[in-house]
Amino acid sequence: FLWRLISLAVMSWLAFGFHINALRRGLVFVLLSMALGGIALGLGRGGVIGVLTGAGCLCLICVFGFKERLGRVSYIPVDLFYGDKQMHLTALKDTGNTLRDPVTGRPVLVVASEVAESLIGLTKEQLKRPVDTVTSAPVSGLRLVPYRSVGQDGGLLLAMRFQRVKIGSWMGSTLVAFAPMGLSKEGDYQALAGGVV
């Protein structure tokens, strides 16, 4: 049992990394692996009681491991400060958004193109050509962040460090990336806060 637990911990470390945010994911991974193994063992022996007990345990592990209900959309208020300008946004808490700063490894807040235009004057055309925009330097402090997206080729996003960002109750400095298009078709949110939250 000890060596199985150690191998699961090593797999979790390889999959999620070694930082505080990965601890909960790793624990859920280890517990789900053990629970699914128990259910498979119960099915193999033909024990209906074992399978039902395993399914109940699996449900409890999922409730413990995931704070939000499955399928529930959650929003969080965001305030961006740039010079004397302030912009209030609504951000989707996107658990699938794992975009990180390649230099520091810290999470990145992604905002819609309208935010970039209103706050710092970058147009959609400039956001669609990030390398040319960084080269021409219309705004100081711009840099590039590589990204990958499901169903699309990877690319580069223009990004800039904001010294004052308020996300929920947290306030500090974070890297903000500008998406070349809008993020929500319905306009429900203007930012994606994944690992930043």
PDB file of C-alpha atoms in Angstrom:
ATOM      1  CA  PHE A   1       0.000   0.000   0.000  1.00  0.00           C
ATOM      2  CA  LEU A   2       2.820   2.412   0.870  1.00  0.00           C
ATOM      3  CA  TRP A   3       4.572   1.981  -2.499  1.00  0.00           C
ATOM      4  CA  ARG A   4       1.281   2.348  -4.364  1.00  0.00           C
ATOM      5  CA  LEU A   5       0.652   5.574  -2.493  1.00  0.00           C
ATOM      6  CA  ILE A   6       4.166   6.810  -3.282  1.00  0.00           C
ATOM      7  CA  SER A   7       3.762   5.980  -6.993  1.00  0.00           C
ATOM      8  CA  LEU A   8       0.430   7.849  -7.085  1.00  0.00           C
ATOM      9  CA  ALA A   9       2.074  10.843  -5.394  1.00  0.00           C
ATOM     10  CA  VAL A  10       4.903  10.816  -7.960  1.00  0.00           C
ATOM     11  CA  MET A  11       2.396  10.611 -10.852  1.00  0.00           C
ATOM     12  CA  SER A  12       0.460  13.509  -9.323  1.00  0.00           C
ATOM     13  CA  TRP A  13       3.667  15.555  -8.998  1.00  0.00           C
ATOM     14  CA  LEU A  14       4.558  14.844 -12.649  1.00  0.00           C
ATOM     15  CA  ALA A  15       1.050  15.733 -13.855  1.00  0.00           C
ATOM     16  CA  PHE A  16       0.321  18.850 -11.779  1.00  0.00           C
ATOM     17  CA  GLY A  17       3.720  20.129 -10.653  1.00  0.00           C
ATOM     18  CA  PHE A  18       4.928  20.961  -7.187  1.00  0.00           C
ATOM     19  CA  HIS A  19       3.228  24.089  -5.889  1.00  0.00           C
ATOM     20  CA  ILE A  20       0.444  24.902  -3.454  1.00  0.00           C
ATOM     21  CA  ASN A  21      -2.317  25.026  -6.126  1.00  0.00           C
ATOM     22  CA  ALA A  22      -1.452  21.515  -7.288  1.00  0.00           C
ATOM     23  CA  LEU A  23      -1.855  20.002  -3.819  1.00  0.00           C
ATOM     24  CA  ARG A  24      -5.660  19.763  -3.962  1.00  0.00           C
ATOM     25  CA  ARG A  25      -5.605  18.426  -7.526  1.00  0.00           C
ATOM     26  CA  GLY A  26      -3.021  15.845  -6.542  1.00  0.00           C
ATOM     27  CA  LEU A  27      -5.024  14.758  -3.505  1.00  0.00           C
ATOM     28  CA  VAL A  28      -8.189  14.389  -5.594  1.00  0.00           C
ATOM     29  CA  PHE A  29      -6.196  12.428  -8.203  1.00  0.00           C
ATOM     30  CA  VAL A  30      -4.851  10.018  -5.557  1.00  0.00           C
ATOM     31  CA  LEU A  31      -8.245   9.554  -3.887  1.00  0.00           C
ATOM     32  CA  LEU A  32     -10.090   9.083  -7.197  1.00  0.00           C
ATOM     33  CA  SER A  33      -7.503   6.551  -8.369  1.00  0.00           C
ATOM     34  CA  MET A  34      -7.936   4.566  -5.179  1.00  0.00           C
ATOM     35  CA  ALA A  35     -11.733   4.800  -5.333  1.00  0.00           C
ATOM     36  CA  LEU A  36     -11.908   3.763  -8.984  1.00  0.00           C
ATOM     37  CA  GLY A  37      -9.604   0.837  -8.207  1.00  0.00           C
ATOM     38  CA  GLY A  38     -11.929  -0.207  -5.396  1.00  0.00           C
ATOM     39  CA  ILE A  39     -14.978   0.018  -7.657  1.00  0.00           C
ATOM     40  CA  ALA A  40     -13.218  -2.064 -10.326  1.00  0.00           C
ATOM     41  CA  LEU A  41     -12.315  -4.634  -7.675  1.00  0.00           C
ATOM     42  CA  GLY A  42     -15.946  -4.713  -6.466  1.00  0.00           C
ATOM     43  CA  LEU A  43     -17.215  -5.208 -10.024  1.00  0.00           C
ATOM     44  CA  GLY A  44     -14.702  -8.004 -10.548  1.00  0.00           C
ATOM     45  CA  ARG A  45     -15.986  -9.865  -7.510  1.00  0.00           C
ATOM     46  CA  GLY A  46     -19.600  -9.232  -8.473  1.00  0.00           C
ATOM     47  CA  GLY A  47     -20.460  -7.514  -5.197  1.00  0.00           C
ATOM     48  CA  VAL A  48     -23.325  -5.049  -5.682  1.00  0.00           C
ATOM     49  CA  ILE A  49     -22.894  -3.656  -2.164  1.00  0.00           C
ATOM     50  CA  GLY A  50     -19.195  -3.005  -2.854  1.00  0.00           C
ATOM     51  CA  VAL A  51     -19.993  -1.187  -6.089  1.00  0.00           C
ATOM     52  CA  LEU A  52     -22.662   1.004  -4.437  1.00  0.00           C
ATOM     53  CA  THR A  53     -20.358   1.799  -1.520  1.00  0.00           C
ATOM     54  CA  GLY A  54     -17.549   2.639  -3.949  1.00  0.00           C
ATOM     55  CA  ALA A  55     -19.843   4.911  -5.961  1.00  0.00           C
ATOM     56  CA  GLY A  56     -20.905   6.716  -2.763  1.00  0.00           C
ATOM     57  CA  CYS A  57     -17.264   7.186  -1.739  1.00  0.00           C
ATOM     58  CA  LEU A  58     -16.444   8.462  -5.222  1.00  0.00           C
ATOM     59  CA  CYS A  59     -19.270  11.005  -4.964  1.00  0.00           C
ATOM     60  CA  LEU A  60     -17.949  12.220  -1.579  1.00  0.00           C
ATOM     61  CA  ILE A  61     -14.423  12.547  -2.976  1.00  0.00           C
ATOM     62  CA  CYS A  62     -15.731  14.674  -5.878  1.00  0.00           C
ATOM     63  CA  VAL A  63     -17.700  16.906  -3.491  1.00  0.00           C
ATOM     64  CA  PHE A  64     -14.586  17.319  -1.314  1.00  0.00           C
ATOM     65  CA  GLY A  65     -12.228  17.883  -4.230  1.00  0.00           C
ATOM     66  CA  PHE A  66     -14.240  20.408  -6.194  1.00  0.00           C
ATOM     67  CA  LYS A  67     -15.519  23.480  -4.355  1.00  0.00           C
ATOM     68  CA  GLU A  68     -17.968  24.476  -7.067  1.00  0.00           C
ATOM     69  CA  ARG A  69     -20.846  22.312  -8.242  1.00  0.00           C
ATOM     70  CA  LEU A  70     -20.298  20.680 -11.584  1.00  0.00           C
ATOM     71  CA  GLY A  71     -21.808  22.679 -14.410  1.00  0.00           C
ATOM     72  CA  ARG A  72     -22.261  25.781 -12.278  1.00  0.00           C
ATOM     73  CA  VAL A  73     -20.941  28.995 -13.779  1.00  0.00           C
ATOM     74  CA  SER A  74     -19.176  31.252 -11.311  1.00  0.00           C
ATOM     75  CA  TYR A  75     -18.216  34.898 -11.787  1.00  0.00           C
ATOM     76  CA  ILE A  76     -15.909  37.183  -9.838  1.00  0.00           C
ATOM     77  CA  PRO A  77     -15.521  41.000  -9.908  1.00  0.00           C
ATOM     78  CA  VAL A  78     -12.264  42.421 -11.284  1.00  0.00           C
ATOM     79  CA  ASP A  79     -10.930  45.994 -11.143  1.00  0.00           C
ATOM     80  CA  LEU A  80      -8.024  47.039 -13.363  1.00  0.00           C
ATOM     81  CA  PHE A  81      -6.095  50.227 -12.628  1.00  0.00           C
ATOM     82  CA  TYR A  82      -3.940  51.845 -15.331  1.00  0.00           C
ATOM     83  CA  GLY A  83      -2.586  55.285 -14.514  1.00  0.00           C
ATOM     84  CA  ASP A  84      -5.584  57.386 -13.511  1.00  0.00           C
ATOM     85  CA  LYS A  85      -8.010  55.018 -15.300  1.00  0.00           C
ATOM     86  CA  GLN A  86     -10.005  52.310 -13.573  1.00  0.00           C
ATOM     87  CA  MET A  87     -12.134  49.660 -15.235  1.00  0.00           C
ATOM     88  CA  HIS A  88     -14.598  47.342 -13.519  1.00  0.00           C
ATOM     89  CA  LEU A  89     -15.033  43.909 -15.162  1.00  0.00           C
ATOM     90  CA  THR A  90     -16.781  40.639 -14.573  1.00  0.00           C
ATOM     91  CA  ALA A  91     -14.539  37.579 -14.859  1.00  0.00           C
ATOM     92  CA  LEU A  92     -15.512  33.972 -15.424  1.00  0.00           C
ATOM     93  CA  LYS A  93     -13.793  31.630 -12.969  1.00  0.00           C
ATOM     94  CA  ASP A  94     -12.429  29.304 -15.646  1.00  0.00           C
ATOM     95  CA  THR A  95     -10.829  26.223 -14.117  1.00  0.00           C
ATOM     96  CA  GLY A  96      -9.574  25.207 -17.562  1.00  0.00           C
ATOM     97  CA  ASN A  97      -7.580  28.417 -17.968  1.00  0.00           C
ATOM     98  CA  THR A  98      -4.018  27.404 -17.076  1.00  0.00           C
ATOM     99  CA  LEU A  99      -2.256  30.252 -18.879  1.00  0.00           C
ATOM    100  CA  ARG A 100       0.953  31.153 -17.039  1.00  0.00           C
ATOM    101  CA  ASP A 101       3.663  33.754 -17.347  1.00  0.00           C
ATOM    102  CA  PRO A 102       6.606  31.934 -18.993  1.00  0.00           C
ATOM    103  CA  VAL A 103       9.075  34.028 -16.975  1.00  0.00           C
ATOM    104  CA  THR A 104       7.671  33.735 -13.438  1.00  0.00           C
ATOM    105  CA  GLY A 105       5.308  30.769 -13.814  1.00  0.00           C
ATOM    106  CA  ARG A 106       2.499  32.764 -12.179  1.00  0.00           C
ATOM    107  CA  PRO A 107      -1.097  32.690 -13.516  1.00  0.00           C
ATOM    108  CA  VAL A 108      -2.232  35.267 -16.087  1.00  0.00           C
ATOM    109  CA  LEU A 109      -5.550  37.129 -16.174  1.00  0.00           C
ATOM    110  CA  VAL A 110      -7.041  37.180 -19.701  1.00  0.00           C
ATOM    111  CA  VAL A 111      -9.220  40.135 -20.724  1.00  0.00           C
ATOM    112  CA  ALA A 112     -11.252  40.883 -23.863  1.00  0.00           C
ATOM    113  CA  SER A 113     -10.087  43.140 -26.683  1.00  0.00           C
ATOM    114  CA  GLU A 114     -12.547  45.877 -25.672  1.00  0.00           C
ATOM    115  CA  VAL A 115     -10.739  46.226 -22.350  1.00  0.00           C
ATOM    116  CA  ALA A 116      -7.374  46.717 -24.095  1.00  0.00           C
ATOM    117  CA  GLU A 117      -8.892  49.378 -26.341  1.00  0.00           C
ATOM    118  CA  SER A 118     -10.612  51.268 -23.516  1.00  0.00           C
ATOM    119  CA  LEU A 119      -7.746  51.141 -21.021  1.00  0.00           C
ATOM    120  CA  ILE A 120      -4.532  51.394 -23.042  1.00  0.00           C
ATOM    121  CA  GLY A 121      -5.672  52.199 -26.575  1.00  0.00           C
ATOM    122  CA  LEU A 122      -4.735  48.955 -28.359  1.00  0.00           C
ATOM    123  CA  THR A 123      -6.983  48.125 -31.321  1.00  0.00           C
ATOM    124  CA  LYS A 124      -8.221  44.679 -32.339  1.00  0.00           C
ATOM    125  CA  GLU A 125      -5.914  44.800 -35.359  1.00  0.00           C
ATOM    126  CA  GLN A 126      -2.911  45.403 -33.112  1.00  0.00           C
ATOM    127  CA  LEU A 127      -3.971  42.512 -30.873  1.00  0.00           C
ATOM    128  CA  LYS A 128      -4.277  40.200 -33.900  1.00  0.00           C
ATOM    129  CA  ARG A 129      -0.650  40.985 -34.873  1.00  0.00           C
ATOM    130  CA  PRO A 130       1.118  40.716 -31.486  1.00  0.00           C
ATOM    131  CA  VAL A 131       4.704  40.467 -32.803  1.00  0.00           C
ATOM    132  CA  ASP A 132       4.342  43.565 -35.003  1.00  0.00           C
ATOM    133  CA  THR A 133       2.701  45.456 -32.143  1.00  0.00           C
ATOM    134  CA  VAL A 134       5.469  44.630 -29.663  1.00  0.00           C
ATOM    135  CA  THR A 135       8.069  45.652 -32.262  1.00  0.00           C
ATOM    136  CA  SER A 136       6.420  49.014 -32.883  1.00  0.00           C
ATOM    137  CA  ALA A 137       5.944  49.524 -29.106  1.00  0.00           C
ATOM    138  CA  PRO A 138       2.818  51.757 -29.065  1.00  0.00           C
ATOM    139  CA  VAL A 139       2.645  51.235 -25.283  1.00  0.00           C
ATOM    140  CA  SER A 140       5.593  50.610 -22.973  1.00  0.00           C
ATOM    141  CA  GLY A 141       5.723  47.350 -21.048  1.00  0.00           C
ATOM    142  CA  LEU A 142       4.087  45.131 -23.679  1.00  0.00           C
ATOM    143  CA  ARG A 143       5.312  41.560 -23.978  1.00  0.00           C
ATOM    144  CA  LEU A 144       4.260  38.263 -25.524  1.00  0.00           C
ATOM    145  CA  VAL A 145       2.763  35.230 -23.794  1.00  0.00           C
ATOM    146  CA  PRO A 146       2.469  31.896 -25.651  1.00  0.00           C
ATOM    147  CA  TYR A 147      -0.849  30.069 -25.377  1.00  0.00           C
ATOM    148  CA  ARG A 148      -2.589  26.920 -26.548  1.00  0.00           C
ATOM    149  CA  SER A 149      -6.320  26.488 -26.926  1.00  0.00           C
ATOM    150  CA  VAL A 150      -8.560  23.487 -27.510  1.00  0.00           C
ATOM    151  CA  GLY A 151      -9.554  23.240 -31.159  1.00  0.00           C
ATOM    152  CA  GLN A 152      -7.164  26.002 -32.248  1.00  0.00           C
ATOM    153  CA  ASP A 153      -3.524  26.349 -33.045  1.00  0.00           C
ATOM    154  CA  GLY A 154      -1.404  27.921 -30.350  1.00  0.00           C
ATOM    155  CA  GLY A 155      -0.158  31.452 -30.718  1.00  0.00           C
ATOM    156  CA  LEU A 156       0.950  34.550 -28.877  1.00  0.00           C
ATOM    157  CA  LEU A 157      -1.041  37.023 -26.828  1.00  0.00           C
ATOM    158  CA  LEU A 158      -0.039  40.579 -26.035  1.00  0.00           C
ATOM    159  CA  ALA A 159       0.337  41.024 -22.301  1.00  0.00           C
ATOM    160  CA  MET A 160       1.262  43.719 -19.830  1.00  0.00           C
ATOM    161  CA  ARG A 161       1.928  43.760 -16.094  1.00  0.00           C
ATOM    162  CA  PHE A 162      -0.609  45.809 -14.161  1.00  0.00           C
ATOM    163  CA  GLN A 163       0.666  46.991 -10.785  1.00  0.00           C
ATOM    164  CA  ARG A 164      -2.839  47.273  -9.322  1.00  0.00           C
ATOM    165  CA  VAL A 165      -5.427  44.591 -10.009  1.00  0.00           C
ATOM    166  CA  LYS A 166      -8.267  43.637  -7.703  1.00  0.00           C
ATOM    167  CA  ILE A 167      -9.761  40.174  -8.206  1.00  0.00           C
ATOM    168  CA  GLY A 168     -12.488  39.492  -5.684  1.00  0.00           C
ATOM    169  CA  SER A 169     -10.918  40.375  -2.337  1.00  0.00           C
ATOM    170  CA  TRP A 170      -7.322  39.899  -3.572  1.00  0.00           C
ATOM    171  CA  MET A 171      -5.342  42.950  -4.622  1.00  0.00           C
ATOM    172  CA  GLY A 172      -1.884  42.970  -6.153  1.00  0.00           C
ATOM    173  CA  SER A 173       0.212  43.002  -9.295  1.00  0.00           C
ATOM    174  CA  THR A 174      -0.431  40.494 -12.064  1.00  0.00           C
ATOM    175  CA  LEU A 175       0.201  39.937 -15.750  1.00  0.00           C
ATOM    176  CA  VAL A 176      -2.839  40.681 -17.915  1.00  0.00           C
ATOM    177  CA  ALA A 177      -3.110  39.164 -21.411  1.00  0.00           C
ATOM    178  CA  PHE A 178      -5.336  40.693 -24.094  1.00  0.00           C
ATOM    179  CA  ALA A 179      -7.436  38.325 -26.199  1.00  0.00           C
ATOM    180  CA  PRO A 180      -7.772  39.575 -29.793  1.00  0.00           C
ATOM    181  CA  MET A 181     -11.510  38.819 -29.789  1.00  0.00           C
ATOM    182  CA  GLY A 182     -14.354  39.050 -27.262  1.00  0.00           C
ATOM    183  CA  LEU A 183     -14.532  36.290 -24.672  1.00  0.00           C
ATOM    184  CA  SER A 184     -18.300  35.949 -24.233  1.00  0.00           C
ATOM    185  CA  LYS A 185     -20.830  36.005 -27.066  1.00  0.00           C
ATOM    186  CA  GLU A 186     -23.585  37.042 -24.650  1.00  0.00           C
ATOM    187  CA  GLY A 187     -21.401  39.671 -22.964  1.00  0.00           C
ATOM    188  CA  ASP A 188     -21.751  38.067 -19.510  1.00  0.00           C
ATOM    189  CA  TYR A 189     -18.058  38.491 -18.720  1.00  0.00           C
ATOM    190  CA  GLN A 190     -15.045  40.395 -20.046  1.00  0.00           C
ATOM    191  CA  ALA A 191     -12.208  38.399 -18.424  1.00  0.00           C
ATOM    192  CA  LEU A 192     -11.081  34.861 -17.639  1.00  0.00           C
ATOM    193  CA  ALA A 193      -9.695  34.314 -14.160  1.00  0.00           C
ATOM    194  CA  GLY A 194      -8.422  30.764 -13.919  1.00  0.00           C
ATOM    195  CA  GLY A 195      -5.387  30.139 -11.768  1.00  0.00           C
ATOM    196  CA  VAL A 196      -5.249  33.795 -10.724  1.00  0.00           C
ATOM    197  CA  VAL A 197      -8.166  33.300  -8.332  1.00  0.00           C
TER     198      VAL A 197
END
